[in-house]
Short mmCIF file of C-alpha atoms and ligand atoms in Angstrom, two decimals:
data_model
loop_
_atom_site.label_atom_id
_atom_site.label_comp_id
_atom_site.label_asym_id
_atom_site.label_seq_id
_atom_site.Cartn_x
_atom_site.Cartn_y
_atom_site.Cartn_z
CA UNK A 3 -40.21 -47.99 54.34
CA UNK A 4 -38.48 -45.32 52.49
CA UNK A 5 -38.53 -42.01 54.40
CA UNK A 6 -37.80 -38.63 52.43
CA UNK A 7 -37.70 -35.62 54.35
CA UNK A 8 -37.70 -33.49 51.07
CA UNK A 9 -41.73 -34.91 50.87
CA UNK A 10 -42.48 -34.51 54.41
CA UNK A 11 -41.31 -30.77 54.41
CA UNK A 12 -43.32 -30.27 50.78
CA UNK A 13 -46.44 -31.68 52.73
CA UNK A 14 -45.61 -29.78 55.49
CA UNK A 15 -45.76 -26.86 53.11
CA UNK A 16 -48.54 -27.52 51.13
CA UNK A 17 -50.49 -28.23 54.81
CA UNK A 18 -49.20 -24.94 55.43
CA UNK A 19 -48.28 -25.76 58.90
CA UNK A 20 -45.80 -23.85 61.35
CA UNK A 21 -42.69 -26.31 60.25
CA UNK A 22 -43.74 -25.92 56.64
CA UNK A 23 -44.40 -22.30 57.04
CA UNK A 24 -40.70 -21.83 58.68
CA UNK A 25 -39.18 -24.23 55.91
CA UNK A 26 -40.93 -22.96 52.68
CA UNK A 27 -38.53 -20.03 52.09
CA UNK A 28 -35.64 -21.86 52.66
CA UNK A 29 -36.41 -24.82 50.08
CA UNK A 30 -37.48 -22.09 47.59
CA UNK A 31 -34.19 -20.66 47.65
CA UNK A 32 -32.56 -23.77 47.65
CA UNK A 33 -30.76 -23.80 51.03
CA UNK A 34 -31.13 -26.29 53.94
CA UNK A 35 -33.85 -25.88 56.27
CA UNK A 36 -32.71 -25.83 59.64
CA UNK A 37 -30.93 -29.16 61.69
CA UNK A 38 -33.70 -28.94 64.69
CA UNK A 39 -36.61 -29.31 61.94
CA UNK A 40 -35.58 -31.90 60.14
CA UNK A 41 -34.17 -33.86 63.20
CA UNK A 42 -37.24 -33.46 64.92
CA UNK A 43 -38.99 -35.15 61.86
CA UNK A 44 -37.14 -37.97 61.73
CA UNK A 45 -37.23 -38.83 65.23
CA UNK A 46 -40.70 -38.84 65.47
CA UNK A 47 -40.96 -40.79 62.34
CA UNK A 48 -38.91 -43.69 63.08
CA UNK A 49 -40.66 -44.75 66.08
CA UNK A 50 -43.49 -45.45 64.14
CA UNK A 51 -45.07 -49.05 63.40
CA UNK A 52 -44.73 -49.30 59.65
CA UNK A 53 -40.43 -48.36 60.61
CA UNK A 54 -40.45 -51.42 62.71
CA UNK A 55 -38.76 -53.92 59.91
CA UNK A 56 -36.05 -51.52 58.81
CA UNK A 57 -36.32 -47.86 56.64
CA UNK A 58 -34.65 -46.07 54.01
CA UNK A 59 -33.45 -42.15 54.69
CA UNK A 60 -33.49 -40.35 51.69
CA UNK A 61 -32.14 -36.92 51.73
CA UNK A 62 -31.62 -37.02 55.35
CA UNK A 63 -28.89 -36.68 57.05
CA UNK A 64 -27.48 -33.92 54.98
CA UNK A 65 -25.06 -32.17 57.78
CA UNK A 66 -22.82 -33.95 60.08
CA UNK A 67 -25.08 -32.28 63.14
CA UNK A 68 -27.65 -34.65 61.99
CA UNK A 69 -25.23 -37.39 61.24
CA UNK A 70 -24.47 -37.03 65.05
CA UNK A 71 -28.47 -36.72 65.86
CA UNK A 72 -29.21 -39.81 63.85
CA UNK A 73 -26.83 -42.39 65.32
CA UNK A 74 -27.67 -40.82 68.73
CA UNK A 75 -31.54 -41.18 68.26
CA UNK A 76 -30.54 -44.65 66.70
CA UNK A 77 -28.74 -46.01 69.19
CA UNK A 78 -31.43 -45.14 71.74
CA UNK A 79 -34.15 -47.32 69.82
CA UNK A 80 -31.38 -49.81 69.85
CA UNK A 81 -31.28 -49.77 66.03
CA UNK A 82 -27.58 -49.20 63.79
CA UNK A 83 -27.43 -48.05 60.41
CA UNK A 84 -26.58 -50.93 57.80
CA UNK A 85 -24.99 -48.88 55.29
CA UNK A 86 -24.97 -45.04 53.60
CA UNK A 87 -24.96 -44.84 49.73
CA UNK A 88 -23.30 -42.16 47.80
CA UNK A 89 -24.97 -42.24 44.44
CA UNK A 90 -21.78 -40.74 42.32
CA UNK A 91 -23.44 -38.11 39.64
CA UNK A 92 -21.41 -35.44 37.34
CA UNK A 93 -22.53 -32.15 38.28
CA UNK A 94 -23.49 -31.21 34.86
CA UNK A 95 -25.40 -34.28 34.68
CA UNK A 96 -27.22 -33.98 38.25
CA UNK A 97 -28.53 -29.69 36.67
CA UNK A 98 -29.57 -31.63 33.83
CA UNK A 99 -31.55 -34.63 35.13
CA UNK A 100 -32.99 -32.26 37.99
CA UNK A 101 -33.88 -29.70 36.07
CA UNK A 102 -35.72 -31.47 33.37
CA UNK A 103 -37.32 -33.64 35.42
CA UNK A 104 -42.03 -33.50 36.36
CA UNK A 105 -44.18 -35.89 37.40
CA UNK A 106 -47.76 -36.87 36.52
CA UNK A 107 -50.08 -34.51 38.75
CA UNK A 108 -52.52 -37.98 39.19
CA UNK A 109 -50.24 -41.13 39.46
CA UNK A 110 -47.20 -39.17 40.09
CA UNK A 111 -44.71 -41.38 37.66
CA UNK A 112 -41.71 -39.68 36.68
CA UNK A 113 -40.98 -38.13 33.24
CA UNK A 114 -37.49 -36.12 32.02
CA UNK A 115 -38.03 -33.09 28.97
CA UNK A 116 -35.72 -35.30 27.00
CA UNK A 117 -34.37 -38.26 28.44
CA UNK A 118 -37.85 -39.83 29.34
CA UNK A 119 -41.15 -38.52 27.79
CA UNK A 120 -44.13 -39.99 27.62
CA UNK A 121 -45.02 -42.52 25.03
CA UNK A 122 -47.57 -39.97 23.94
CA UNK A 123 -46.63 -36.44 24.17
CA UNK A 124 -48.69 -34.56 26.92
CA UNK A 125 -50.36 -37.90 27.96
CA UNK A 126 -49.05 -40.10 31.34
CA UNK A 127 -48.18 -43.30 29.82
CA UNK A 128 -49.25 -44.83 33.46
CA UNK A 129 -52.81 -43.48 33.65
CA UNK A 130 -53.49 -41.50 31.09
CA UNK A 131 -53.76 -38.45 32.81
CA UNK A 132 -52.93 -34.92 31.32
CA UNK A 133 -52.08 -33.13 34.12
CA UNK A 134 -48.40 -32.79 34.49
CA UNK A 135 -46.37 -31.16 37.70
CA UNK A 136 -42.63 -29.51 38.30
CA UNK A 137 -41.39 -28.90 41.82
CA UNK A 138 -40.62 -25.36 42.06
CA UNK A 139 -37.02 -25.71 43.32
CA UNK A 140 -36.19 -27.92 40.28
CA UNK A 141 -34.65 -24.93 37.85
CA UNK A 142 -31.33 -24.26 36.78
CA UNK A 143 -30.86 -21.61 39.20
CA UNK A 144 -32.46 -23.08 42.30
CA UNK A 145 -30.71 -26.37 41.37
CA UNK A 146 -27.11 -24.56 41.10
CA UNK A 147 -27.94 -23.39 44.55
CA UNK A 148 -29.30 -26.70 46.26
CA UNK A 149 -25.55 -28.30 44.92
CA UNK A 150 -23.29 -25.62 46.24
CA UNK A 151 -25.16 -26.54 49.72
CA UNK A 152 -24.45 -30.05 49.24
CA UNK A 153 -20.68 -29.26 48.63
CA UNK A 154 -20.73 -26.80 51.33
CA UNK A 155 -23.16 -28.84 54.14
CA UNK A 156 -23.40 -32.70 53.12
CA UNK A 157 -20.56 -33.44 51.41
CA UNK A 158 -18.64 -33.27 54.66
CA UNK A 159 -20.68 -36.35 55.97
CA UNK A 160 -18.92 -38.71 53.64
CA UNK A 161 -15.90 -38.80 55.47
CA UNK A 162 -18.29 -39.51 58.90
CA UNK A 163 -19.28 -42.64 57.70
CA UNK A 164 -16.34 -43.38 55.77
CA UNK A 165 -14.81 -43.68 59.22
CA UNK A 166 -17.38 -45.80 60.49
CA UNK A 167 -16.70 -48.17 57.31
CA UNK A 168 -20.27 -47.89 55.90
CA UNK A 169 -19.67 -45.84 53.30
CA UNK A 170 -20.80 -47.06 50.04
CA UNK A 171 -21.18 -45.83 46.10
CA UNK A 172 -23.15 -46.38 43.57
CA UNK A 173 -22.43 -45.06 39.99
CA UNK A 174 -25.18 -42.67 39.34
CA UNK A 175 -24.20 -42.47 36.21
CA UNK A 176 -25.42 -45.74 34.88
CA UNK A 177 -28.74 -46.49 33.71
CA UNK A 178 -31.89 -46.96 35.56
CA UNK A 179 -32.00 -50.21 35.80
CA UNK A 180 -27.56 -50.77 37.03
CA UNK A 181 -28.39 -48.08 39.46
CA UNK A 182 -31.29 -50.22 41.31
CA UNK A 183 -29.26 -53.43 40.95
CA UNK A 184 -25.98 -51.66 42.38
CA UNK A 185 -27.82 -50.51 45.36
CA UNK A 186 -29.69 -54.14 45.91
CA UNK A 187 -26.66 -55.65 45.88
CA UNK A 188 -25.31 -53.16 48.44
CA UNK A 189 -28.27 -53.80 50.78
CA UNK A 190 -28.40 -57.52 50.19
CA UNK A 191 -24.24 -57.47 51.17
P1 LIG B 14 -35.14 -33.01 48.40
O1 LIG B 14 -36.57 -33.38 48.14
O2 LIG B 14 -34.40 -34.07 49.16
O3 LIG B 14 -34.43 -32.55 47.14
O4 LIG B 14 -35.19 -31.73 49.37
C1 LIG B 14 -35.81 -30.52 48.95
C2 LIG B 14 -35.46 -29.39 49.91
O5 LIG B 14 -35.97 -29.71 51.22
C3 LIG B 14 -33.98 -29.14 50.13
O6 LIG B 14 -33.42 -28.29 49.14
C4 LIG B 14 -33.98 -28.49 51.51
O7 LIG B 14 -34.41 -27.14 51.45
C5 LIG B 14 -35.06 -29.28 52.23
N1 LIG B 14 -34.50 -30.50 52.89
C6 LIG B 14 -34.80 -31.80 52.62
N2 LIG B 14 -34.13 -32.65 53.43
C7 LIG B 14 -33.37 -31.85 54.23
C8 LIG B 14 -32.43 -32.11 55.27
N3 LIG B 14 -32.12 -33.37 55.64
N4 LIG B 14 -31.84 -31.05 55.89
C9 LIG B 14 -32.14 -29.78 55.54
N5 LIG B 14 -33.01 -29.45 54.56
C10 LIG B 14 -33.61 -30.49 53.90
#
């Protein structure tokens, strides 16, 4: 089960609930949303059935206060953490993948303004749909934003799990395909 708090907080938002209401300025301007929130999310979430043989966290945790939260609430469920990728990407690289990047509005398959367009221009190679979407936090500036965060916020929970010896990385830069196979082979290790 892969979990992403990034698309629980855009539901919450789009649900226009209290959390999402409380998070949706934050995420516009491309800062964190607060530790309680997102902790709170996850621990409900992982106690649920379809968590029972094993999850992926993606995006989460992205400060060492919810480093600390998640091998707390972990440990109480009697569960450990396997291992923590880093997927290594050039900054320039990451603006540029980020903020070219939309999604079918029907099937939701991914698409890049140059690196991956559809076989047919304006048309979802998947199904066919015409409809196309962008996340509003995915431009240049918002994007420029969201990475001085991670330098500032996440980056110092490297060194947390480097201590713990789970720390792995994956070359982001690679293709597709070497990316999925370098992080298979981490989980199958
Ligand atoms: P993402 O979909 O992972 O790129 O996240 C989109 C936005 O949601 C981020 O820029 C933050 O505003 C918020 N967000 C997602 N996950 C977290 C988290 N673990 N901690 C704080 N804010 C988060």
């Amino acid at each position: 089960m892969q979990l992403s708090t990034g698309d629980m907080l855009r539901a919450a938002v789009a649900a226009e609930t209290e959390m999402g209401l409380a998070a949706k300025a934050k995420m516009a301007a491309g800062q964190l949303v607060s530790d309680d929130i997102v902790i709170g999310i996850i621990r409900d979430r992982i106690k649920e059935a379809d968590c029972k043989n094993g999850f992926i966290l993606d995006g989460f945790p992205r400060t060492v206060a919810q480093a600390e939260a998640l091998d707390d609430m972990l440990e109480a469920q009697g569960l450990k953490l396997n291992a923590v990728i880093e997927m290594k990407v050039d900054d320039e690289a990451l603006v540029d993948r980020i903020a070219g990047r939309y999604t079918c509005a029907k099937c939701n398959e991914g698409y890049h303004d140059t690196n991956l367009k559809p076989k047919v221009d304006g048309v979802c190679d998947v199904c066919g749909s015409t409809e196309f979407k962008r996340r509003p936090d995915d431009n240049a500036e918002t994007v420029g934003k969201r990475l001085e965060e991670y330098y500032a916020q996440t980056a110092p929970v490297l060194p947390y799990y480097a201590e713990k010896g789970i720390l792995q990385q994956v070359d982001g830069m690679a293709g597709i395909d070497e990316v999925a196979a370098q992080i298979d082979a981490v989980l199958a290790a």
